Coordinates of C-alpha atoms in Angstrom, one line a residue:
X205 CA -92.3 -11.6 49.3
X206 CA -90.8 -15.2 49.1
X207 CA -87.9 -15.5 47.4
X208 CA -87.9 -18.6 44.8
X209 CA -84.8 -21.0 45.2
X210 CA -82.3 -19.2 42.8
X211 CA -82.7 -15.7 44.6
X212 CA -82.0 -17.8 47.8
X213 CA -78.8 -19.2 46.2
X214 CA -78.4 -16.1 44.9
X215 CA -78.3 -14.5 48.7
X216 CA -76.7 -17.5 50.5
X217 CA -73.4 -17.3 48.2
X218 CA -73.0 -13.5 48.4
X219 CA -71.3 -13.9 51.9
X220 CA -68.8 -16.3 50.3
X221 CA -68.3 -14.1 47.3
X222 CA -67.5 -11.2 49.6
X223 CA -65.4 -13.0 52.0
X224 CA -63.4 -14.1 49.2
X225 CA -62.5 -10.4 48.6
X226 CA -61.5 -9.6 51.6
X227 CA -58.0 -10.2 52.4
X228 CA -56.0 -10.4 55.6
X229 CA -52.8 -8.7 55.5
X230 CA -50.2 -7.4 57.9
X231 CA -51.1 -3.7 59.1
X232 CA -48.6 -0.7 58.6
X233 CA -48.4 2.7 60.1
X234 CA -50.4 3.9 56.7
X235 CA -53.5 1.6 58.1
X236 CA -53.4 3.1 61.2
X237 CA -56.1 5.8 61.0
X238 CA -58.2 3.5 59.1
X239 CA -57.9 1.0 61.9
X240 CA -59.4 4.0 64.2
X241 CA -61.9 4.6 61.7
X242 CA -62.9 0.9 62.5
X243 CA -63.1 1.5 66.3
X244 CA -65.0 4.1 66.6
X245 CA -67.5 2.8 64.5
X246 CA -68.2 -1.1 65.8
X247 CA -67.1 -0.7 69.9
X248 CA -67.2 1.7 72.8
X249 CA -63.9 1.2 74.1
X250 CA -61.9 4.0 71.7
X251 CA -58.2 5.0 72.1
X252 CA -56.1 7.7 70.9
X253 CA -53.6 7.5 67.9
X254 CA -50.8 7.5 70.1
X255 CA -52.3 4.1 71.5
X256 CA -52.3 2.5 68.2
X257 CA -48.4 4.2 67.0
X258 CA -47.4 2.5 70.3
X259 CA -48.9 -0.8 69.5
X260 CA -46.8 -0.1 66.0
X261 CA -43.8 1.1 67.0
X262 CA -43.5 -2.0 69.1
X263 CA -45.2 -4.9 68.2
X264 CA -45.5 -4.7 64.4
X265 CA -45.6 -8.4 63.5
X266 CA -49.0 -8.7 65.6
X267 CA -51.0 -6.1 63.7
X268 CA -53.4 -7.2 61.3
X269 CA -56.1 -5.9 59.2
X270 CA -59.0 -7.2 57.0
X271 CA -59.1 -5.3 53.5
X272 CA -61.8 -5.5 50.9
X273 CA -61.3 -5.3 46.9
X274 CA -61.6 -1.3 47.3
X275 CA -58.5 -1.1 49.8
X276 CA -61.1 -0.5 52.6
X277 CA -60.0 -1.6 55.8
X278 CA -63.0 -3.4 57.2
X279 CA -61.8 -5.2 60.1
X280 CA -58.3 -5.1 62.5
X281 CA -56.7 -6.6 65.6
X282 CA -54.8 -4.8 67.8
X283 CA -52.3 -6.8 69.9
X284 CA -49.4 -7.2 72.3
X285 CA -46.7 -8.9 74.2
X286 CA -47.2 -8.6 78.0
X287 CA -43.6 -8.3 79.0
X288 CA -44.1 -6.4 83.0
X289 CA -45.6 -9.4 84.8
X290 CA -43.9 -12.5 86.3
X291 CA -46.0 -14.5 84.2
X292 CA -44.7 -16.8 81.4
X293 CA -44.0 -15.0 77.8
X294 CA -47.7 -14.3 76.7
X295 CA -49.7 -12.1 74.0
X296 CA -52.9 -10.0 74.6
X297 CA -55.6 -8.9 72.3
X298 CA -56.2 -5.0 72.7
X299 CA -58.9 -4.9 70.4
X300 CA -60.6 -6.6 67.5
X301 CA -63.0 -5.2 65.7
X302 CA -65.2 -6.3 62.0
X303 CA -67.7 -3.9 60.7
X304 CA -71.0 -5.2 60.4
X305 CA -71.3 -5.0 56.8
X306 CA -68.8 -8.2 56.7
X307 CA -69.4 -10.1 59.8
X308 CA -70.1 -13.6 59.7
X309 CA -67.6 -14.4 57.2
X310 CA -65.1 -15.6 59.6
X311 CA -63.1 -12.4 59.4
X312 CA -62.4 -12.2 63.1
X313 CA -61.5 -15.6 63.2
X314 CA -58.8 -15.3 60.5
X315 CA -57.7 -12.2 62.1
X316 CA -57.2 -13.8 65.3
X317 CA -55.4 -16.7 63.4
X318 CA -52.8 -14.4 62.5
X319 CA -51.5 -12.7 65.3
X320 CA -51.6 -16.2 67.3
X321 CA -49.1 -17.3 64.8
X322 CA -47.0 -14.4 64.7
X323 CA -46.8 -14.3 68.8
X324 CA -46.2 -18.4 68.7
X325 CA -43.7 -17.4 66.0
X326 CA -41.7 -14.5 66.6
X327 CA -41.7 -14.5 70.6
X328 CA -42.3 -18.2 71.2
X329 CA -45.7 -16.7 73.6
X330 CA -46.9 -19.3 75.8
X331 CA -50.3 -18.0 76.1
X332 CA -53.1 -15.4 74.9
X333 CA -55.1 -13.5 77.0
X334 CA -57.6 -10.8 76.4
X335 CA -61.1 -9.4 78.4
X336 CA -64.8 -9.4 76.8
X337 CA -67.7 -8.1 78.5
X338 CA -69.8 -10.3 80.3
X339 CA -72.9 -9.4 78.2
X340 CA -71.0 -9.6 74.6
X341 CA -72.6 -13.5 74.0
X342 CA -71.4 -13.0 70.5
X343 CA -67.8 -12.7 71.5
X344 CA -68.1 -15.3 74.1
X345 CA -69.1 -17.8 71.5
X346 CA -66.6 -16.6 69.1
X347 CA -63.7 -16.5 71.7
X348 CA -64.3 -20.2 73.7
X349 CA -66.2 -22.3 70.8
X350 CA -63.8 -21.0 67.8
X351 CA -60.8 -20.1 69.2
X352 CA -60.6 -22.0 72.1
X353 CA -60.6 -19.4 74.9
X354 CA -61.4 -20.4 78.3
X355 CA -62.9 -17.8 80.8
X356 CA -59.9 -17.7 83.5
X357 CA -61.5 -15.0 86.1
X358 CA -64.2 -11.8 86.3
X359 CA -62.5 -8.6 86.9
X360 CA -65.5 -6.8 88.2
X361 CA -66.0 -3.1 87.1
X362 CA -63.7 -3.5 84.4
X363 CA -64.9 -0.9 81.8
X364 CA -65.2 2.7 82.2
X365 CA -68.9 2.2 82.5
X366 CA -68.5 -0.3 85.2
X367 CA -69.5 -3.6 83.3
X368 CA -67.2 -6.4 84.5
X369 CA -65.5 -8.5 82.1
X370 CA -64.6 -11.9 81.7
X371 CA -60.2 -13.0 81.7
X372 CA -60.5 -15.4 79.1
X373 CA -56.9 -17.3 78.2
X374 CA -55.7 -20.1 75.7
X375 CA -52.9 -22.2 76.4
X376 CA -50.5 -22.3 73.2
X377 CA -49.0 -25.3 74.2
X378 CA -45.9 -27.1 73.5
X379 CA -45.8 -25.4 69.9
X380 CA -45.8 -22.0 71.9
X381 CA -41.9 -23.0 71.8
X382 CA -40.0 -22.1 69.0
X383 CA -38.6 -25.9 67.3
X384 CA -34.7 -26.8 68.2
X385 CA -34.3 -27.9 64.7
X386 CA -31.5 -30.9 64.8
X387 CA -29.4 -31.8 62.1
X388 CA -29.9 -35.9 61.3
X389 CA -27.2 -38.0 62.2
X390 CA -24.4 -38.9 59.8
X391 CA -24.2 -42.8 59.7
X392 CA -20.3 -43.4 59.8
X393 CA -17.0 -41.9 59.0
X394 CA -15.7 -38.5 58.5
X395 CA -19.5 -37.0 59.0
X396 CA -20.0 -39.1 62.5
X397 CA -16.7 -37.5 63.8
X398 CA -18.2 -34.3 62.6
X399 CA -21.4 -34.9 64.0
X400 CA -20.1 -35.9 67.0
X401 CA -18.0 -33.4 67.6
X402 CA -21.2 -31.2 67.3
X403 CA -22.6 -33.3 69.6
X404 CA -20.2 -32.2 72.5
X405 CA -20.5 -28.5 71.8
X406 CA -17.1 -28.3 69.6
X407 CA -19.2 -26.2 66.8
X408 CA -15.7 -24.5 65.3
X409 CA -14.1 -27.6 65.2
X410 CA -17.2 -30.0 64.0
X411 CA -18.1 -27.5 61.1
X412 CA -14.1 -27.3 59.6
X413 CA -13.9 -29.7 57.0
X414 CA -11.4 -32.8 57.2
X415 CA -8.2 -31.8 55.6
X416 CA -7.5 -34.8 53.4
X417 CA -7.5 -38.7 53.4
X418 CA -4.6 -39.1 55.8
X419 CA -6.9 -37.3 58.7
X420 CA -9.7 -39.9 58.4
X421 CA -7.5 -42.8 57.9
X422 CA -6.8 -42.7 61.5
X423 CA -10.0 -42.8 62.8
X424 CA -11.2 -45.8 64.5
X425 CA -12.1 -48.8 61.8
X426 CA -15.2 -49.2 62.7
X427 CA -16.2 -45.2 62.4
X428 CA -14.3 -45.2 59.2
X429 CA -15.6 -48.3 57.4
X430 CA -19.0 -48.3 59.2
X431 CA -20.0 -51.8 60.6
X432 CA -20.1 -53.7 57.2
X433 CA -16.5 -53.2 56.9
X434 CA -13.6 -54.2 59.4
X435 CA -10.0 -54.5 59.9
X436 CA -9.3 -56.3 56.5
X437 CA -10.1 -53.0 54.5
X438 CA -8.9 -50.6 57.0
X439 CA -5.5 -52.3 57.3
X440 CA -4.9 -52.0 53.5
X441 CA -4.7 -47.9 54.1
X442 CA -3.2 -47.9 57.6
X443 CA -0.6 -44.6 57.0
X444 CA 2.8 -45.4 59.0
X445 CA 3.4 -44.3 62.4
X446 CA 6.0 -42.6 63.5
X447 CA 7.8 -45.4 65.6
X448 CA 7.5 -47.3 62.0
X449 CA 9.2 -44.4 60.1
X450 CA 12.3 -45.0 62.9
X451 CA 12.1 -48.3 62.9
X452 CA 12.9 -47.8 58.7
X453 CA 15.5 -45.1 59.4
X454 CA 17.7 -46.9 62.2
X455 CA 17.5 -50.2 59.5
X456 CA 18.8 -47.7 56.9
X457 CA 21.5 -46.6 59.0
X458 CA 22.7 -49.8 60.0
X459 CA 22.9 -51.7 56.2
X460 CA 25.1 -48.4 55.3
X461 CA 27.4 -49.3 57.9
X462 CA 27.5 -52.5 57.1
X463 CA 28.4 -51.6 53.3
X464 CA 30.9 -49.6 54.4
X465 CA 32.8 -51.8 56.7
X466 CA 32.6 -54.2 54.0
X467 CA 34.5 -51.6 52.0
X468 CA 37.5 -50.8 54.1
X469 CA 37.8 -54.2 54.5
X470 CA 38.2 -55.2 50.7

């Protein structure tokens, strides 16, 4: 029976209304059997709950899972850090997985989302990798049209029933690094000889504030005044030098003589 064309818009905004209850969430150990529950139902490849406390216990910020208004988990990825290879910091995708009731409502993309940013953020990864059946068109398109994966080698006889599988990998980038974030640059005075004092690795010293006005006033003119003002303004608060300060005592010294030769010889 045809449908007339408000039980078709009626059907094509269902997705969207479902997808919008579905949120994406970082996983914890409570999800975990859940997360199995998910496995075992949408792929072949199944692991023991020891597999997924493991992923847990030490990657926690890459764990994520799709959950629906009714707190059902519908969708997960499981993932890693690859830390026993010579190969640059890099993540791997263990498993991802959306139940067929809500696929093709981006899910898996959003999923994947997540733990990129997570491994880009917390271990500054380089690279993702992960392996797909050759067959699995779905996941191929999903993997190198949407995310961006591009198929790096064939392991051959990959999975336990001999099916090879494709090495897909995606390049983070320069954002794979995690941003030296730079203080700007003070434009003159007391903050430039802060800031350059920074500069030259003399953090203690840099971050100690100046201890009054006489400290800055004898800076250089031009870093105290900046380049609008010069020696005329400068000059007016030039503190005394030490020769100066002699040069005042010995004239001291020398008029009380005087005064009191002057005396024994009235």
């Amino acid at each position: 029976k045809l449908l007339s064309g408000e039980g078709r818009s009626r059907q094509s905004s269902q997705p969207v209304a479902l997808a919008a209850m579905v949120c994406i969430r970082q996983a914890t150990v409570e999800d975990l059997i859940a997360m199995q529950a998910c496995n075992l139902q949408c792929l072949p490849e199944n692991y023991y709950m020891k597999y997924y406390f493991y992923h847990m216990l030490s990657w926690p910020q890459l764990l994520f899972v799709a959950e629906d208004y009714n707190k059902k988990i519908v969708g997960y990825v499981l993932a890693k850090m690859e830390d026993e290879t010579d190969d640059e910091v890099h993540g791997h995708i263990t498993s991802l997985a959306v139940l067929r009731t809500h696929r093709k409502l981006g899910l898996a993309t959003k999923l994947m989302r997540a733990t990129e940013a997570a491994m880009i953020e917390t271990f500054a990864a380089k690279f993702l990798s992960l392996h797909v059946r050759v067959t699995n068109r779905a996941a191929l398109t999903l993997y190198r049209d949407t995310l961006g994966f591009n198929i790096d080698d064939t392991d051959p006889k990959y999975y336990a029933d001999q099916e090879d599988a494709y090495f897909m990998k995606k390049t983070f980038g320069p954002q794979g690094a995690k941003p030296d974030k730079k203080k700007p640059k003070a434009s003159g005075g007391l903050l430039a000889l802060q800031q350059e004092k920074a500069d030259k690795g003399d953090a203690k010293e840099a971050d100690e504030p100046a201890e009054g006005l006489d400290e800055g006033l004898r800076l250089k003119n031009s870093e105290l005044w900046g380049s609008g003002c010069r020696d005329s303004q400068a000059a007016k608060f030039d503190p005394p030098t030490r020769e100066a300060e002699a040069d005042k005592e010995g004239e001291a010294e020398a008029a009380d003589k005087k005064k009191k030769k002057r005396g024994k010889k009235k």
